[in-house]
């Protein structure tokens, strides 16, 4: 069992950092209201306003900002406020023993996948794949907001078709630890010390703005590296095709071509990632996927 960070209490302080692309501070302003609604205080990291070309500060600045929030005894959770690109540049420099000695809630998605997989593996700590404060152009929808409540008490998440239509790609029932996130970030670590460990785990994949050829290429990389073969089951999240001539169904047909021959439970249509609502889930905890009934039950992520 991985370490579950302590639950939040009203009045706790969360640290806000940006380890990826630069942030327009004006885009964050109104979004801080959600923290007030949750009864949380916050500290702004130095990277919130940092700028170094296409990154939110130098590698050293972003690394130190993150480490400082982990070290700070007043900070009970670290929220990453923006995605884009940049975390992969520092995953080999992060102090994973520091995180294991100071287990805190780590929250975000997209580029944060690179951080989730490493903290789950090298720090043995549960993390949270959930909406970032700047991930929505407007106010977060009510269901996405509701997902923050899992940080205040141990809640078992149950995902059914009451949230979104689901499609069974491969029938069956499987129990395993949840891992994964953004497909591009998962594939980018293959062949390195930091490649994702999927053995006997349920793998979540989602992405945005990728061509169908690129999605096929990424899936083929997972096939050739035996990641698909080693996984126990699959959760297919949203694949926002933006202005593509292809649809989500076209993407599912490609995914099904890779997954169906493996005969491992797989369900598509989950609202995880670059979509609304963006259902937040803990990574590193056990879940039960029933592809026959199209249900997903996830154990709590906090203690």
Tab-separated table of C-alpha atoms in Angstrom:
chain	number	residue	atom	x	y	z
A	1	UNK	CA	0.000	0.000	0.000
A	2	UNK	CA	1.261	3.440	-0.889
A	3	UNK	CA	1.382	6.255	1.642
A	4	UNK	CA	-1.835	8.255	1.709
A	5	UNK	CA	-1.242	11.906	2.601
A	6	UNK	CA	-3.141	13.413	5.505
A	7	UNK	CA	-6.552	14.865	4.736
A	8	UNK	CA	-7.014	18.626	4.630
A	9	UNK	CA	-8.755	20.600	7.349
A	10	UNK	CA	-10.563	23.884	6.881
A	11	UNK	CA	-8.053	26.656	7.467
A	12	UNK	CA	-5.109	24.643	6.113
A	13	UNK	CA	-2.591	26.230	3.752
A	14	UNK	CA	-1.894	24.909	0.256
A	15	UNK	CA	1.154	25.821	-1.803
A	16	UNK	CA	0.624	26.969	-5.395
A	17	UNK	CA	3.485	26.325	-7.809
A	18	UNK	CA	4.025	26.190	-11.557
A	19	UNK	CA	6.556	23.663	-12.833
A	20	UNK	CA	5.601	23.865	-16.505
A	21	UNK	CA	4.825	26.648	-18.994
A	22	UNK	CA	4.688	30.333	-17.952
A	23	UNK	CA	1.493	31.582	-16.375
A	24	UNK	CA	-0.409	34.770	-17.064
A	25	UNK	CA	-0.983	35.886	-13.474
A	26	UNK	CA	-4.256	37.536	-14.481
A	27	UNK	CA	-5.643	34.126	-15.458
A	28	UNK	CA	-5.129	32.926	-11.890
A	29	UNK	CA	-6.683	35.846	-10.032
A	30	UNK	CA	-10.379	34.972	-10.107
A	31	UNK	CA	-9.656	31.232	-9.883
A	32	UNK	CA	-8.303	31.613	-6.349
A	33	UNK	CA	-11.891	32.051	-5.187
A	34	UNK	CA	-12.329	28.269	-5.220
A	35	UNK	CA	-9.733	27.978	-2.458
A	36	UNK	CA	-11.683	30.508	-0.404
A	37	UNK	CA	-14.844	28.457	-0.988
A	38	UNK	CA	-13.007	25.372	0.281
A	39	UNK	CA	-11.900	27.227	3.398
A	40	UNK	CA	-8.222	27.019	2.469
A	41	UNK	CA	-5.407	29.514	2.721
A	42	UNK	CA	-2.652	29.576	0.125
A	43	UNK	CA	0.963	30.490	-0.468
A	44	UNK	CA	2.126	31.561	-3.909
A	45	UNK	CA	5.380	29.992	-5.023
A	46	UNK	CA	8.048	32.033	-6.779
A	47	UNK	CA	7.253	30.218	-10.033
A	48	UNK	CA	3.746	31.679	-10.227
A	49	UNK	CA	5.187	34.806	-11.834
A	50	UNK	CA	8.491	33.378	-13.093
A	51	UNK	CA	9.351	33.431	-16.776
A	52	UNK	CA	12.224	31.859	-18.674
A	53	UNK	CA	11.260	31.653	-22.329
A	54	UNK	CA	8.766	28.801	-22.681
A	55	UNK	CA	9.211	27.737	-19.040
A	56	UNK	CA	7.989	29.116	-15.704
A	57	UNK	CA	11.517	29.867	-14.542
A	58	UNK	CA	14.747	27.969	-14.880
A	59	UNK	CA	14.950	24.287	-13.995
A	60	UNK	CA	16.698	25.232	-10.757
A	61	UNK	CA	14.036	27.792	-9.830
A	62	UNK	CA	11.145	25.425	-10.480
A	63	UNK	CA	12.843	22.586	-8.629
A	64	UNK	CA	13.587	24.741	-5.587
A	65	UNK	CA	10.048	26.147	-5.531
A	66	UNK	CA	8.611	22.643	-5.423
A	67	UNK	CA	11.065	21.416	-2.804
A	68	UNK	CA	10.376	24.468	-0.652
A	69	UNK	CA	6.660	23.721	-0.604
A	70	UNK	CA	7.348	20.095	0.328
A	71	UNK	CA	9.670	21.194	3.145
A	72	UNK	CA	7.345	23.899	4.492
A	73	UNK	CA	5.508	22.439	7.537
A	74	UNK	CA	2.712	24.976	7.133
A	75	UNK	CA	1.875	23.742	3.613
A	76	UNK	CA	-0.421	20.700	3.683
A	77	UNK	CA	-0.910	20.278	-0.079
A	78	UNK	CA	0.842	21.336	-3.273
A	79	UNK	CA	-1.398	22.385	-6.160
A	80	UNK	CA	0.216	22.726	-9.570
A	81	UNK	CA	-1.628	25.545	-11.288
A	82	UNK	CA	-0.750	25.087	-14.966
A	83	UNK	CA	0.252	22.445	-17.494
A	84	UNK	CA	2.052	22.793	-20.790
A	85	UNK	CA	5.642	21.566	-20.717
A	86	UNK	CA	8.549	21.493	-18.303
A	87	UNK	CA	8.218	18.906	-15.538
A	88	UNK	CA	10.022	16.215	-17.527
A	89	UNK	CA	13.151	18.399	-17.402
A	90	UNK	CA	13.409	18.101	-13.611
A	91	UNK	CA	12.111	14.619	-12.736
A	92	UNK	CA	15.687	13.338	-12.387
A	93	UNK	CA	16.531	16.162	-9.950
A	94	UNK	CA	13.540	15.916	-7.602
A	95	UNK	CA	14.286	14.598	-4.101
A	96	UNK	CA	11.893	11.669	-3.822
A	97	UNK	CA	13.073	10.782	-0.286
A	98	UNK	CA	12.083	14.335	0.730
A	99	UNK	CA	8.550	13.722	-0.558
A	100	UNK	CA	8.348	10.317	1.141
A	101	UNK	CA	9.441	11.878	4.444
A	102	UNK	CA	6.912	14.702	4.013
A	103	UNK	CA	3.942	13.111	2.223
A	104	UNK	CA	1.549	15.806	1.067
A	105	UNK	CA	-1.327	16.046	-1.362
A	106	UNK	CA	0.037	16.726	-4.874
A	107	UNK	CA	-2.684	17.796	-7.318
A	108	UNK	CA	-2.744	18.440	-11.077
A	109	UNK	CA	-2.945	16.769	-14.479
A	110	UNK	CA	-1.622	16.998	-18.058
A	111	UNK	CA	2.117	17.780	-17.823
A	112	UNK	CA	1.845	16.804	-14.141
A	113	UNK	CA	1.590	13.167	-15.292
A	114	UNK	CA	5.398	13.211	-15.398
A	115	UNK	CA	5.395	14.047	-11.689
A	116	UNK	CA	2.585	11.684	-10.661
A	117	UNK	CA	4.240	8.585	-12.055
A	118	UNK	CA	7.569	9.338	-10.368
A	119	UNK	CA	6.156	10.267	-6.951
A	120	UNK	CA	3.964	7.149	-6.982
A	121	UNK	CA	6.976	5.001	-7.853
A	122	UNK	CA	9.987	6.534	-6.099
A	123	UNK	CA	8.303	8.187	-3.093
A	124	UNK	CA	5.593	5.554	-2.641
A	125	UNK	CA	3.021	8.346	-2.165
A	126	UNK	CA	-0.513	8.651	-3.564
A	127	UNK	CA	-1.079	11.719	-5.778
A	128	UNK	CA	-4.179	13.253	-7.379
A	129	UNK	CA	-4.992	13.597	-11.086
A	130	UNK	CA	-7.357	16.561	-10.995
A	131	UNK	CA	-8.224	19.951	-12.545
A	132	UNK	CA	-5.769	22.786	-12.107
A	133	UNK	CA	-6.868	26.304	-11.230
A	134	UNK	CA	-6.077	27.595	-14.716
A	135	UNK	CA	-7.186	24.548	-16.711
A	136	UNK	CA	-10.631	25.996	-17.412
A	137	UNK	CA	-11.234	29.197	-19.386
A	138	UNK	CA	-14.100	30.121	-17.096
A	139	UNK	CA	-15.185	28.956	-13.695
A	140	UNK	CA	-14.784	25.258	-12.944
A	141	UNK	CA	-18.021	23.323	-13.407
A	142	UNK	CA	-19.826	22.165	-10.274
A	143	UNK	CA	-18.885	18.487	-10.565
A	144	UNK	CA	-15.184	19.265	-11.026
A	145	UNK	CA	-15.348	21.516	-7.968
A	146	UNK	CA	-17.048	18.783	-5.978
A	147	UNK	CA	-14.061	16.488	-6.541
A	148	UNK	CA	-11.916	18.609	-4.213
A	149	UNK	CA	-14.008	17.262	-1.318
A	150	UNK	CA	-12.102	13.966	-1.476
A	151	UNK	CA	-9.145	15.853	-0.004
A	152	UNK	CA	-11.045	16.594	3.231
A	153	UNK	CA	-12.224	13.095	4.076
A	154	UNK	CA	-11.551	9.557	2.866
A	155	UNK	CA	-14.143	9.070	0.117
A	156	UNK	CA	-14.517	6.035	-2.120
A	157	UNK	CA	-15.129	7.336	-5.638
A	158	UNK	CA	-17.679	5.480	-7.733
A	159	UNK	CA	-17.771	6.290	-11.436
A	160	UNK	CA	-20.861	5.132	-13.330
A	161	UNK	CA	-22.745	6.172	-16.434
A	162	UNK	CA	-24.575	8.715	-14.309
A	163	UNK	CA	-21.476	10.879	-14.914
A	164	UNK	CA	-20.860	10.143	-18.609
A	165	UNK	CA	-21.715	7.491	-21.221
A	166	UNK	CA	-19.215	4.638	-21.104
A	167	UNK	CA	-18.250	2.076	-23.733
A	168	UNK	CA	-16.878	-1.366	-22.952
A	169	UNK	CA	-13.960	-2.172	-25.241
A	170	UNK	CA	-13.071	-5.452	-23.517
A	171	UNK	CA	-15.373	-7.134	-20.950
A	172	UNK	CA	-14.317	-8.494	-17.573
A	173	UNK	CA	-13.512	-7.389	-14.034
A	174	UNK	CA	-10.102	-6.357	-12.740
A	175	UNK	CA	-8.662	-5.013	-9.503
A	176	UNK	CA	-5.399	-3.118	-9.451
A	177	UNK	CA	-3.546	0.049	-8.622
A	178	UNK	CA	-4.326	3.105	-10.745
A	179	UNK	CA	-1.573	4.716	-12.776
A	180	UNK	CA	-1.156	6.851	-15.884
A	181	UNK	CA	-2.537	10.128	-17.163
A	182	UNK	CA	-1.510	12.053	-20.252
A	183	UNK	CA	-0.538	9.686	-23.077
A	184	UNK	CA	2.168	11.939	-24.503
A	185	UNK	CA	3.898	12.323	-21.137
A	186	UNK	CA	3.711	8.591	-20.439
A	187	UNK	CA	5.365	7.708	-23.739
A	188	UNK	CA	8.053	10.406	-23.408
A	189	UNK	CA	9.681	8.509	-20.522
A	190	UNK	CA	9.940	5.126	-22.243
A	191	UNK	CA	13.492	3.815	-22.426
A	192	UNK	CA	14.592	5.841	-19.397
A	193	UNK	CA	14.944	5.143	-15.693
A	194	UNK	CA	11.703	7.031	-15.241
A	195	UNK	CA	9.424	5.048	-17.539
A	196	UNK	CA	6.051	4.187	-16.100
A	197	UNK	CA	5.582	0.914	-14.180
A	198	UNK	CA	2.279	-0.643	-15.290
A	199	UNK	CA	2.764	-4.211	-14.093
A	200	UNK	CA	-0.584	-5.527	-12.827
A	201	UNK	CA	-1.960	-1.977	-12.732
A	202	UNK	CA	-4.959	-0.316	-14.341
A	203	UNK	CA	-3.647	2.207	-16.866
A	204	UNK	CA	-5.406	5.510	-17.515
A	205	UNK	CA	-4.704	7.383	-20.755
A	206	UNK	CA	-6.019	10.715	-22.067
A	207	UNK	CA	-4.746	13.539	-24.290
A	208	UNK	CA	-5.613	16.703	-26.182
A	209	UNK	CA	-4.847	18.130	-29.601
A	210	UNK	CA	-2.894	15.135	-30.905
A	211	UNK	CA	-3.433	13.872	-34.450
A	212	UNK	CA	-4.834	10.399	-34.840
A	213	UNK	CA	-1.494	9.357	-36.361
A	214	UNK	CA	0.343	10.594	-33.247
A	215	UNK	CA	-2.069	8.752	-30.968
A	216	UNK	CA	-1.488	5.592	-33.009
A	217	UNK	CA	2.285	6.111	-32.794
A	218	UNK	CA	2.117	6.540	-29.001
A	219	UNK	CA	0.017	3.422	-28.571
A	220	UNK	CA	2.410	1.491	-30.766
A	221	UNK	CA	5.296	2.659	-28.556
A	222	UNK	CA	3.432	1.299	-25.545
A	223	UNK	CA	2.885	-1.959	-27.412
A	224	UNK	CA	6.513	-2.331	-28.463
A	225	UNK	CA	7.714	-1.556	-24.926
A	226	UNK	CA	5.303	-4.238	-23.591
A	227	UNK	CA	3.453	-1.704	-21.436
A	228	UNK	CA	0.067	-2.659	-22.862
A	229	UNK	CA	0.863	-6.337	-22.396
A	230	UNK	CA	1.903	-5.862	-18.757
A	231	UNK	CA	-1.042	-3.698	-17.663
A	232	UNK	CA	-4.005	-5.373	-15.967
A	233	UNK	CA	-6.741	-3.181	-17.443
A	234	UNK	CA	-7.413	0.142	-19.138
A	235	UNK	CA	-9.352	3.352	-18.510
A	236	UNK	CA	-9.740	5.498	-21.602
A	237	UNK	CA	-10.303	9.149	-20.793
A	238	UNK	CA	-11.093	12.088	-23.018
A	239	UNK	CA	-9.203	12.706	-26.262
A	240	UNK	CA	-10.061	16.245	-27.303
A	241	UNK	CA	-9.318	16.311	-31.038
A	242	UNK	CA	-9.803	20.100	-31.288
A	243	UNK	CA	-10.224	20.948	-34.994
A	244	UNK	CA	-9.360	17.493	-36.303
A	245	UNK	CA	-11.333	15.791	-39.067
A	246	UNK	CA	-11.402	12.723	-36.823
A	247	UNK	CA	-13.775	12.087	-33.935
A	248	UNK	CA	-13.493	10.486	-30.503
A	249	UNK	CA	-15.048	7.339	-31.985
A	250	UNK	CA	-12.255	7.239	-34.562
A	251	UNK	CA	-9.706	7.404	-31.732
A	252	UNK	CA	-11.499	4.638	-29.833
A	253	UNK	CA	-11.337	2.425	-32.906
A	254	UNK	CA	-7.560	2.883	-32.983
A	255	UNK	CA	-7.253	2.219	-29.240
A	256	UNK	CA	-9.487	-0.834	-29.478
A	257	UNK	CA	-7.232	-2.259	-32.171
A	258	UNK	CA	-4.330	-2.255	-29.732
A	259	UNK	CA	-6.176	-3.293	-26.587
A	260	UNK	CA	-8.776	-5.848	-27.677
A	261	UNK	CA	-6.285	-8.601	-28.607
A	262	UNK	CA	-4.896	-8.455	-25.047
A	263	UNK	CA	-8.261	-9.536	-23.596
A	264	UNK	CA	-7.930	-7.297	-20.531
A	265	UNK	CA	-10.873	-5.278	-19.156
A	266	UNK	CA	-11.103	-1.867	-20.806
A	267	UNK	CA	-13.711	0.881	-20.672
A	268	UNK	CA	-13.759	4.198	-22.541
A	269	UNK	CA	-15.580	7.483	-22.038
A	270	UNK	CA	-14.276	8.530	-18.627
A	271	UNK	CA	-14.190	12.287	-18.050
A	272	UNK	CA	-10.589	12.458	-16.861
A	273	UNK	CA	-8.203	15.128	-18.088
A	274	UNK	CA	-8.710	17.778	-20.755
A	275	UNK	CA	-12.495	17.913	-20.553
A	276	UNK	CA	-15.448	19.120	-18.522
A	277	UNK	CA	-16.204	17.823	-16.074
A	278	UNK	CA	-12.693	16.762	-15.107
A	279	UNK	CA	-13.221	14.035	-12.519
A	280	UNK	CA	-10.313	14.013	-10.091
A	281	UNK	CA	-8.980	10.630	-8.982
A	282	UNK	CA	-6.164	9.443	-6.723
A	283	UNK	CA	-3.291	7.634	-8.437
A	284	UNK	CA	-1.469	4.890	-6.581
A	285	UNK	CA	-4.576	3.485	-4.859
A	286	UNK	CA	-6.457	0.306	-5.707
A	287	UNK	CA	-9.567	0.335	-7.853
A	288	UNK	CA	-12.028	-2.198	-9.221
A	289	UNK	CA	-13.004	-1.845	-12.874
A	290	UNK	CA	-16.105	-3.805	-13.873
A	291	UNK	CA	-16.198	-3.532	-17.651
A	292	UNK	CA	-19.365	-5.631	-17.823
A	293	UNK	CA	-21.362	-3.273	-15.616
A	294	UNK	CA	-19.322	-0.237	-16.725
A	295	UNK	CA	-18.460	0.862	-13.192
A	296	UNK	CA	-15.240	1.987	-11.521
A	297	UNK	CA	-14.735	1.999	-7.751
A	298	UNK	CA	-11.670	3.771	-6.356
A	299	UNK	CA	-10.385	3.611	-2.779
A	300	UNK	CA	-9.808	6.899	-0.889
A	301	UNK	CA	-6.595	8.823	-1.526
A	302	UNK	CA	-6.195	10.507	1.888
A	303	UNK	CA	-6.063	9.335	5.468
